[in-house]
Coordinates of C-alpha atoms in Angstrom, one line a residue:
P189 CA -0.1 0.0 0.0
K190 CA 2.8 2.6 0.6
V191 CA 4.3 1.9 -2.5
H192 CA 1.1 2.2 -4.3
R193 CA 0.2 5.5 -2.8
H194 CA 3.7 6.9 -3.4
F195 CA 3.2 5.8 -7.4
Q196 CA -0.2 7.6 -7.2
A197 CA 1.1 10.8 -5.5
L198 CA 3.9 11.1 -8.2
A199 CA 1.3 10.1 -11.0
F200 CA 3.6 6.9 -12.0
D201 CA 1.9 4.0 -13.8
L202 CA 3.6 0.9 -12.8
A203 CA 2.8 -0.3 -16.4
F204 CA 5.6 1.5 -17.6
V205 CA 7.8 -1.1 -16.3
S206 CA 5.8 -3.9 -15.3
T207 CA 4.9 -4.8 -18.9
N208 CA 8.5 -5.4 -19.7
W209 CA 8.9 -7.5 -16.6
L210 CA 6.0 -9.7 -17.4
L211 CA 6.4 -10.1 -21.1
C212 CA 9.9 -10.7 -21.1
V213 CA 9.7 -13.0 -17.9
F214 CA 12.0 -10.8 -16.1
I215 CA 14.9 -11.5 -18.5
N216 CA 15.9 -7.9 -19.1
S217 CA 15.4 -6.8 -15.5
L218 CA 16.8 -9.4 -13.0
P219 CA 20.0 -11.4 -12.8
W220 CA 19.9 -14.6 -14.6
A221 CA 20.1 -16.7 -11.5
C222 CA 16.8 -15.0 -10.3
V223 CA 15.3 -15.6 -13.9
E224 CA 16.2 -19.3 -13.6
R225 CA 14.5 -19.6 -10.3
I226 CA 11.4 -17.8 -11.6
F227 CA 11.3 -20.3 -14.4
D228 CA 11.8 -23.1 -12.2
I229 CA 8.7 -22.3 -10.2
L230 CA 6.7 -21.5 -13.4
L231 CA 7.4 -24.8 -15.0
Y232 CA 6.8 -26.6 -11.6
D233 CA 3.5 -25.0 -10.6
S234 CA 2.3 -24.6 -14.1
S235 CA 0.9 -21.2 -13.2
A236 CA 1.7 -17.8 -14.1
D237 CA 0.7 -16.7 -10.7
V238 CA 4.6 -16.7 -9.9
L239 CA 5.1 -13.9 -12.4
L240 CA 2.8 -11.7 -10.1
R241 CA 4.2 -12.8 -7.1
A242 CA 7.8 -12.3 -8.3
S243 CA 6.7 -8.8 -9.3
L244 CA 5.3 -7.9 -5.8
A245 CA 8.4 -9.3 -4.3
L246 CA 10.2 -7.1 -6.6
L247 CA 8.4 -4.1 -5.5
L248 CA 8.9 -4.9 -1.8
L249 CA 12.6 -5.4 -2.3
L250 CA 12.8 -2.0 -4.2
Q251 CA 10.5 -0.2 -1.6
P252 CA 13.1 1.9 0.2
K253 CA 14.6 3.0 -3.2
I254 CA 11.1 3.8 -4.5
M255 CA 10.2 5.5 -1.5
A256 CA 13.2 8.0 -1.7
C257 CA 12.2 9.0 -5.2
R258 CA 10.6 12.6 -5.3
S259 CA 9.5 13.0 -8.9
Q260 CA 8.1 10.9 -11.6
E261 CA 11.3 11.1 -13.6
E262 CA 13.4 10.1 -10.6
L263 CA 11.1 7.2 -9.9
F264 CA 11.2 5.9 -13.8
Q265 CA 15.1 6.1 -13.5
C266 CA 15.0 4.1 -10.1
M267 CA 12.7 1.4 -11.7
K268 CA 14.9 1.3 -15.2
P269 CA 17.4 -1.6 -15.0
K270 CA 21.0 -0.5 -15.2
G271 CA 22.9 -2.8 -17.8
G272 CA 20.0 -5.0 -18.0
I273 CA 19.5 -5.4 -13.9
L274 CA 17.4 -3.8 -11.5
T275 CA 19.5 -2.7 -8.5
L276 CA 18.5 -2.1 -4.7
D277 CA 20.0 0.7 -2.8
K278 CA 23.5 1.7 -3.3
G279 CA 23.5 -0.4 -6.3
A280 CA 23.4 -3.8 -4.8
G281 CA 22.2 -6.4 -7.1
I282 CA 19.0 -8.6 -6.4
Q283 CA 20.2 -12.0 -5.0
P284 CA 18.0 -14.9 -6.2
G285 CA 17.7 -16.3 -2.3
K286 CA 16.5 -12.9 -1.1
L287 CA 13.8 -12.8 -3.8
M288 CA 12.7 -16.1 -3.3
Q289 CA 12.5 -15.9 0.5
T290 CA 10.5 -12.4 -0.3
L291 CA 8.4 -14.2 -2.6
F292 CA 7.5 -17.2 -0.4
T293 CA 7.5 -15.6 3.1
K294 CA 6.9 -11.9 3.2
L295 CA 3.8 -11.9 0.7
P296 CA 0.4 -13.1 1.7
P297 CA -1.3 -16.0 -0.1
L298 CA -3.0 -15.2 -3.4
H299 CA -5.7 -17.7 -3.0
D300 CA -8.0 -14.7 -3.3
L301 CA -6.7 -13.8 -6.6
P302 CA -9.8 -14.1 -8.9
L303 CA -11.6 -12.0 -6.2
R304 CA -9.1 -9.4 -6.3
R305 CA -9.3 -9.3 -10.1
D306 CA -12.9 -8.8 -10.1
K307 CA -12.6 -6.0 -7.7
H308 CA -10.2 -4.0 -9.6

């Protein structure tokens, strides 16, 4: 909710960046080790829900960096991969273990996903 409110305050449409994440299955945004883990889950579960969960996990990991942005342009630059890879604070890369831990332990279950889709 905090990130969403911040996006609204800066009139930032997440589709500017998330479309690339989802259409390219994060290949243009995350280190290859992270992409491999997402593909493993995608193939094992046979469900694209992992892409949504990975997007949410990524936003959660990027939250401090996102919240520090004060303009739409700054936010766009923050969310733009540098050299094909999104970075956390201080330029640190996203580690596969941290992404998976966030994806599986820090996000609520999406068992009500159909209800959320109908609502929004």
